[in-house]
């Protein structure tokens, strides 16, 4: 078996549909440590704060890190020294900032990269995707094929994510906390303002004196984190079936090379250690007391152990990248004129709507069955 | 031996984010959603991204199958609609600020409400009956099904499969069986003849939406049907007809809720009179006595009767709870008899039986309310809901001697007597969840009669206000009345707001 074909069973129609990792995590302070989940704004009946829901088993479940957030944490892995060689490093120079495509929120569909000198090349690549050839896109932005992309401002080409990962905590107890800001001096004693003004301002968040730190200012019943009595778990999925839907047109050999390349990148991202630090107060590490589940899931539901290591994945990815031919790394300028033209098209396009009509005799059927 | 084509979709995480036409969580995933997933998978599998060709005969064959039975685990919609803020694709608009050295500006974000359905299992199966046990395009459908990668949102990653199964194998599948139903049930979109053609036309329009002439909007998918599906243990809705109480000048008539039993009695009296005069064809001689009047025969195990339910107004915390509507409910399957009665009651004036019911006012007319015209009050009493709370107290089949254990037993008996077999949880109290409903107490602290006036034969039993929540997020259809007075206005339940 050649080194490039060692994972070909993952690309076979008879192979597993996905790889799944379920690993138990723990706050770095310990399993009963307090951690701070993501907070969400109030709206649509949601009071705001932590996203604590009830699952089908009646347990409460708290979202710690969403699929989108995990993807944004994992993708920049390919900027690191050990992995840079696997993907082209496309950097867009915009003013004083350099933005690597791997950090662009919408990946190859991001407005920033579209308004660079890569615009035509990307448009052509997305049009190729729509016509059944993902090779060109894999040369410019291969991680867009791994984490999914939607060219929302141009061709509307969409590619599903191959990797999805999220972290949730179960049976959580919500905590609150209080704090008080104590100024280092009593400014009223220094006649900066009167005692009366001080009394009015203390605890009043709207008071300029409180806002600028001149008086005591308590903050009570604020979000104080959670304790996860039911544990914290990261669920990650690598959708092998999605990789099998990638084609390099009708060329079977190129298609195989493309799929191996994307599989290699996916295996690297999938098996890499995730960043422990998610946000202030939320540093999660592996809970070594609980076994980690890493399985191949077959279409009939069977689950079999998977033994792919990160080192093996990296070696495979390197070989596959070499065989595929990694695209050229480039630094390209953001082009203001392209952006202006792009905005203009958005605005004038609305005025040029062509009204479509249905031909007579074609029925539009949407009936409620009796 | 009969064989079936089973297309299975396994969710790799126990969540589904698919939404129905109203933007609410959809469960189970509709047959149309899955059909579209199979079509998209086929396009990807054989790399026919512009126009499907290879799998076309197989997909046409699948489209033409009779409606599938769906076997799915329980899906519990999320309690909360969490608002995510996701970045707009407008990073280019930050560049002017970056050029000036201001790196603090952030990409604008747009709201995205996330409201998943939590799954009690992972596999959803679509079971298609096979004519002559033959599946002519089986290999193609297997390849297409195995190429399904997502169902619902882009974060709903799945694994697909197709198999031929026997009836016995299907019966052994885990999950609730959902079958096409009549008027009651969960509406799900299903493909119909022409759906595939419409999908392909839509995709063609999408690919050609930009041309030298400008932008042509892509039409929505139009060729499909909406079919109601019912879970295997989901109860059937009882037929009902609602009448408004109106004065002769057309204005609304309000009756004090405390005395709603009088309205029930007067409507029942009119029904008896009307049916004595003109009963439906082919009913037994004692039909009016037993079915309309409700006098059960001795030792009758299968007694069926009409219920006369005055409806206190509800809908918000300050709603005046006066009775302005009355509902007549028939047992399941007796819609025709109910129609017959309702036509003869329409326009009739209530006749006082005690003489003092209306305190000098003119008695009201019964004005039928059509199904389409049903208002928020009626919907609260009749639409399917997972949780129900009593508006009028539930009169239990006995006295609980102030012992909670006995209360539990009596409540369970009352539920069984009311025909509720589905597993549920309940809690009880003297007070209703509806703020203006009267308590279940018979006497106040000064031993004066309080609460709703009860018939004499129901005075000695314990009454409670009840909240019932069905397990597995079962949606129980209204109207629902529980307990000993359930035919005359007691134990009337509504969905709490």
mmCIF file of N, CA, C and O in Angstrom, chain B residues 334-379:
data_model
loop_
_atom_site.group_PDB
_atom_site.id
_atom_site.type_symbol
_atom_site.label_atom_id
_atom_site.label_comp_id
_atom_site.label_asym_id
_atom_site.label_seq_id
_atom_site.Cartn_x
_atom_site.Cartn_y
_atom_site.Cartn_z
ATOM 1 N N UNK B 334 -67.743 11.080 15.944
ATOM 2 C CA UNK B 334 -69.172 11.443 15.901
ATOM 3 C C UNK B 334 -69.377 12.838 15.329
ATOM 4 O O UNK B 334 -70.345 13.524 15.690
ATOM 5 N N UNK B 335 -68.487 13.246 14.444
ATOM 6 C CA UNK B 335 -68.597 14.568 13.861
ATOM 7 C C UNK B 335 -69.908 14.796 13.129
ATOM 8 O O UNK B 335 -70.471 15.887 13.167
ATOM 9 N N UNK B 336 -70.418 13.781 12.465
ATOM 10 C CA UNK B 336 -71.665 13.945 11.714
ATOM 11 C C UNK B 336 -72.829 14.221 12.651
ATOM 12 O O UNK B 336 -73.681 15.074 12.368
ATOM 13 N N UNK B 337 -72.915 13.499 13.752
ATOM 14 C CA UNK B 337 -73.996 13.744 14.711
ATOM 15 C C UNK B 337 -73.873 15.149 15.293
ATOM 16 O O UNK B 337 -74.870 15.842 15.495
ATOM 17 N N UNK B 338 -72.664 15.551 15.543
ATOM 18 C CA UNK B 338 -72.453 16.877 16.103
ATOM 19 C C UNK B 338 -72.892 17.951 15.115
ATOM 20 O O UNK B 338 -73.533 18.941 15.486
ATOM 21 N N UNK B 339 -72.573 17.739 13.843
ATOM 22 C CA UNK B 339 -73.003 18.687 12.807
ATOM 23 C C UNK B 339 -74.523 18.769 12.771
ATOM 24 O O UNK B 339 -75.113 19.849 12.638
ATOM 25 N N UNK B 340 -75.146 17.627 12.840
ATOM 26 C CA UNK B 340 -76.609 17.561 12.805
ATOM 27 C C UNK B 340 -77.198 18.381 13.950
ATOM 28 O O UNK B 340 -78.129 19.183 13.762
ATOM 29 N N UNK B 341 -76.676 18.226 15.119
ATOM 30 C CA UNK B 341 -77.148 18.971 16.285
ATOM 31 C C UNK B 341 -76.850 20.454 16.125
ATOM 32 O O UNK B 341 -77.715 21.313 16.373
ATOM 33 N N UNK B 342 -75.595 20.773 15.709
ATOM 34 C CA UNK B 342 -75.177 22.177 15.642
ATOM 35 C C UNK B 342 -76.056 22.974 14.678
ATOM 36 O O UNK B 342 -76.416 24.129 14.952
ATOM 37 N N UNK B 343 -76.420 22.348 13.570
ATOM 38 C CA UNK B 343 -77.270 23.068 12.592
ATOM 39 C C UNK B 343 -78.610 23.411 13.221
ATOM 40 O O UNK B 343 -79.209 24.444 12.933
ATOM 41 N N UNK B 344 -79.101 22.561 14.105
ATOM 42 C CA UNK B 344 -80.427 22.791 14.694
ATOM 43 C C UNK B 344 -80.387 23.702 15.902
ATOM 44 O O UNK B 344 -81.409 24.212 16.352
ATOM 45 N N UNK B 345 -79.214 23.895 16.450
ATOM 46 C CA UNK B 345 -79.085 24.820 17.582
ATOM 47 C C UNK B 345 -78.773 26.240 17.133
ATOM 48 O O UNK B 345 -78.978 27.190 17.901
ATOM 49 N N UNK B 346 -78.283 26.383 15.915
ATOM 50 C CA UNK B 346 -77.853 27.701 15.445
ATOM 51 C C UNK B 346 -79.030 28.673 15.497
ATOM 52 O O UNK B 346 -80.113 28.388 14.966
ATOM 53 N N UNK B 347 -78.812 29.811 16.140
ATOM 54 C CA UNK B 347 -79.844 30.840 16.201
ATOM 55 C C UNK B 347 -80.843 30.654 17.318
ATOM 56 O O UNK B 347 -81.712 31.512 17.530
ATOM 57 N N UNK B 348 -80.744 29.579 18.048
ATOM 58 C CA UNK B 348 -81.718 29.351 19.125
ATOM 59 C C UNK B 348 -81.390 30.228 20.328
ATOM 60 O O UNK B 348 -80.241 30.556 20.589
ATOM 61 N N UNK B 349 -82.434 30.569 21.047
ATOM 62 C CA UNK B 349 -82.301 31.408 22.241
ATOM 63 C C UNK B 349 -82.272 30.499 23.456
ATOM 64 O O UNK B 349 -83.084 29.562 23.571
ATOM 65 N N UNK B 350 -81.355 30.750 24.360
ATOM 66 C CA UNK B 350 -81.291 29.943 25.570
ATOM 67 C C UNK B 350 -82.558 30.148 26.397
ATOM 68 O O UNK B 350 -83.081 31.271 26.490
ATOM 69 N N UNK B 351 -83.047 29.067 27.003
ATOM 70 C CA UNK B 351 -84.270 29.156 27.819
ATOM 71 C C UNK B 351 -83.897 28.985 29.279
ATOM 72 O O UNK B 351 -83.324 27.946 29.651
ATOM 73 N N UNK B 352 -84.202 29.980 30.087
ATOM 74 C CA UNK B 352 -83.872 29.831 31.514
ATOM 75 C C UNK B 352 -84.625 28.647 32.093
ATOM 76 O O UNK B 352 -85.778 28.409 31.767
ATOM 77 N N UNK B 353 -83.937 27.894 32.953
ATOM 78 C CA UNK B 353 -84.584 26.741 33.573
ATOM 79 C C UNK B 353 -84.949 27.036 35.016
ATOM 80 O O UNK B 353 -85.904 26.486 35.544
ATOM 81 N N UNK B 354 -84.155 27.920 35.655
ATOM 82 C CA UNK B 354 -84.465 28.280 37.029
ATOM 83 C C UNK B 354 -85.308 29.547 37.072
ATOM 84 O O UNK B 354 -85.995 29.813 38.035
ATOM 85 N N UNK B 355 -85.209 30.340 36.033
ATOM 86 C CA UNK B 355 -85.972 31.583 35.961
ATOM 87 C C UNK B 355 -85.143 32.803 36.307
ATOM 88 O O UNK B 355 -85.453 33.916 35.897
ATOM 89 N N UNK B 356 -84.034 32.621 37.035
ATOM 90 C CA UNK B 356 -83.280 33.795 37.498
ATOM 91 C C UNK B 356 -81.896 33.883 36.852
ATOM 92 O O UNK B 356 -81.045 34.655 37.282
ATOM 93 N N UNK B 357 -81.688 33.057 35.809
ATOM 94 C CA UNK B 357 -80.318 32.996 35.265
ATOM 95 C C UNK B 357 -79.858 34.328 34.685
ATOM 96 O O UNK B 357 -78.700 34.672 34.755
ATOM 97 N N UNK B 358 -80.761 35.084 34.060
ATOM 98 C CA UNK B 358 -80.329 36.243 33.305
ATOM 99 C C UNK B 358 -80.644 37.556 34.002
ATOM 100 O O UNK B 358 -80.366 38.617 33.458
ATOM 101 N N UNK B 359 -81.183 37.482 35.191
ATOM 102 C CA UNK B 359 -81.387 38.682 36.040
ATOM 103 C C UNK B 359 -82.013 39.822 35.253
ATOM 104 O O UNK B 359 -81.510 40.948 35.246
ATOM 105 N N UNK B 360 -83.094 39.559 34.566
ATOM 106 C CA UNK B 360 -83.821 40.611 33.873
ATOM 107 C C UNK B 360 -83.342 40.898 32.457
ATOM 108 O O UNK B 360 -83.997 41.612 31.715
ATOM 109 N N UNK B 361 -82.196 40.353 32.080
ATOM 110 C CA UNK B 361 -81.712 40.600 30.713
ATOM 111 C C UNK B 361 -82.389 39.615 29.759
ATOM 112 O O UNK B 361 -82.869 38.557 30.149
ATOM 113 N N UNK B 362 -82.356 39.965 28.478
ATOM 114 C CA UNK B 362 -82.863 39.034 27.466
ATOM 115 C C UNK B 362 -81.886 37.876 27.335
ATOM 116 O O UNK B 362 -80.676 38.088 27.297
ATOM 117 N N UNK B 363 -82.390 36.642 27.231
ATOM 118 C CA UNK B 363 -81.456 35.523 27.052
ATOM 119 C C UNK B 363 -80.703 35.651 25.727
ATOM 120 O O UNK B 363 -81.241 36.223 24.764
ATOM 121 N N UNK B 364 -79.515 35.130 25.670
ATOM 122 C CA UNK B 364 -78.717 35.269 24.446
ATOM 123 C C UNK B 364 -79.074 34.221 23.401
ATOM 124 O O UNK B 364 -79.706 33.210 23.690
ATOM 125 N N UNK B 365 -78.631 34.534 22.164
ATOM 126 C CA UNK B 365 -78.727 33.580 21.055
ATOM 127 C C UNK B 365 -77.468 32.732 21.006
ATOM 128 O O UNK B 365 -76.397 33.171 21.430
ATOM 129 N N UNK B 366 -77.607 31.555 20.405
ATOM 130 C CA UNK B 366 -76.420 30.744 20.094
ATOM 131 C C UNK B 366 -76.036 31.035 18.639
ATOM 132 O O UNK B 366 -76.775 30.685 17.718
ATOM 133 N N UNK B 367 -74.881 31.671 18.450
ATOM 134 C CA UNK B 367 -74.431 32.005 17.104
ATOM 135 C C UNK B 367 -73.217 31.151 16.787
ATOM 136 O O UNK B 367 -72.188 31.254 17.462
ATOM 137 N N UNK B 368 -73.321 30.265 15.781
ATOM 138 C CA UNK B 368 -72.196 29.356 15.525
ATOM 139 C C UNK B 368 -70.954 30.122 15.074
ATOM 140 O O UNK B 368 -71.045 31.098 14.328
ATOM 141 N N UNK B 369 -69.808 29.652 15.536
ATOM 142 C CA UNK B 369 -68.522 30.233 15.125
ATOM 143 C C UNK B 369 -67.854 29.232 14.201
ATOM 144 O O UNK B 369 -67.646 28.080 14.596
ATOM 145 N N UNK B 370 -67.517 29.662 13.003
ATOM 146 C CA UNK B 370 -66.901 28.727 12.056
ATOM 147 C C UNK B 370 -65.463 28.421 12.478
ATOM 148 O O UNK B 370 -64.847 29.177 13.229
ATOM 149 N N UNK B 371 -64.933 27.333 11.949
ATOM 150 C CA UNK B 371 -63.562 26.927 12.284
ATOM 151 C C UNK B 371 -62.564 28.002 11.888
ATOM 152 O O UNK B 371 -61.635 28.332 12.617
ATOM 153 N N UNK B 372 -62.806 28.600 10.713
ATOM 154 C CA UNK B 372 -61.866 29.616 10.228
ATOM 155 C C UNK B 372 -61.911 30.877 11.070
ATOM 156 O O UNK B 372 -60.940 31.618 11.153
ATOM 157 N N UNK B 373 -63.066 31.126 11.673
ATOM 158 C CA UNK B 373 -63.228 32.374 12.430
ATOM 159 C C UNK B 373 -62.838 32.210 13.884
ATOM 160 O O UNK B 373 -62.975 33.148 14.663
ATOM 161 N N UNK B 374 -62.327 31.028 14.253
ATOM 162 C CA UNK B 374 -62.045 30.804 15.673
ATOM 163 C C UNK B 374 -60.979 31.774 16.141
ATOM 164 O O UNK B 374 -59.983 32.030 15.464
ATOM 165 N N UNK B 375 -61.233 32.331 17.311
ATOM 166 C CA UNK B 375 -60.347 33.378 17.803
ATOM 167 C C UNK B 375 -59.333 32.801 18.792
ATOM 168 O O UNK B 375 -59.259 31.589 19.003
ATOM 169 N N UNK B 376 -58.563 33.700 19.399
ATOM 170 C CA UNK B 376 -57.496 33.265 20.295
ATOM 171 C C UNK B 376 -58.023 32.478 21.487
ATOM 172 O O UNK B 376 -57.378 31.544 21.953
ATOM 173 N N UNK B 377 -59.214 32.863 21.967
ATOM 174 C CA UNK B 377 -59.785 32.142 23.113
ATOM 175 C C UNK B 377 -60.072 30.690 22.721
ATOM 176 O O UNK B 377 -59.690 29.753 23.409
ATOM 177 N N UNK B 378 -60.706 30.524 21.590
ATOM 178 C CA UNK B 378 -61.063 29.165 21.151
ATOM 179 C C UNK B 378 -59.800 28.360 20.854
ATOM 180 O O UNK B 378 -59.704 27.184 21.195
ATOM 181 N N UNK B 379 -58.815 29.022 20.255
ATOM 182 C CA UNK B 379 -57.587 28.280 19.928
ATOM 183 C C UNK B 379 -56.897 27.780 21.185
ATOM 184 O O UNK B 379 -56.326 26.702 21.217
#
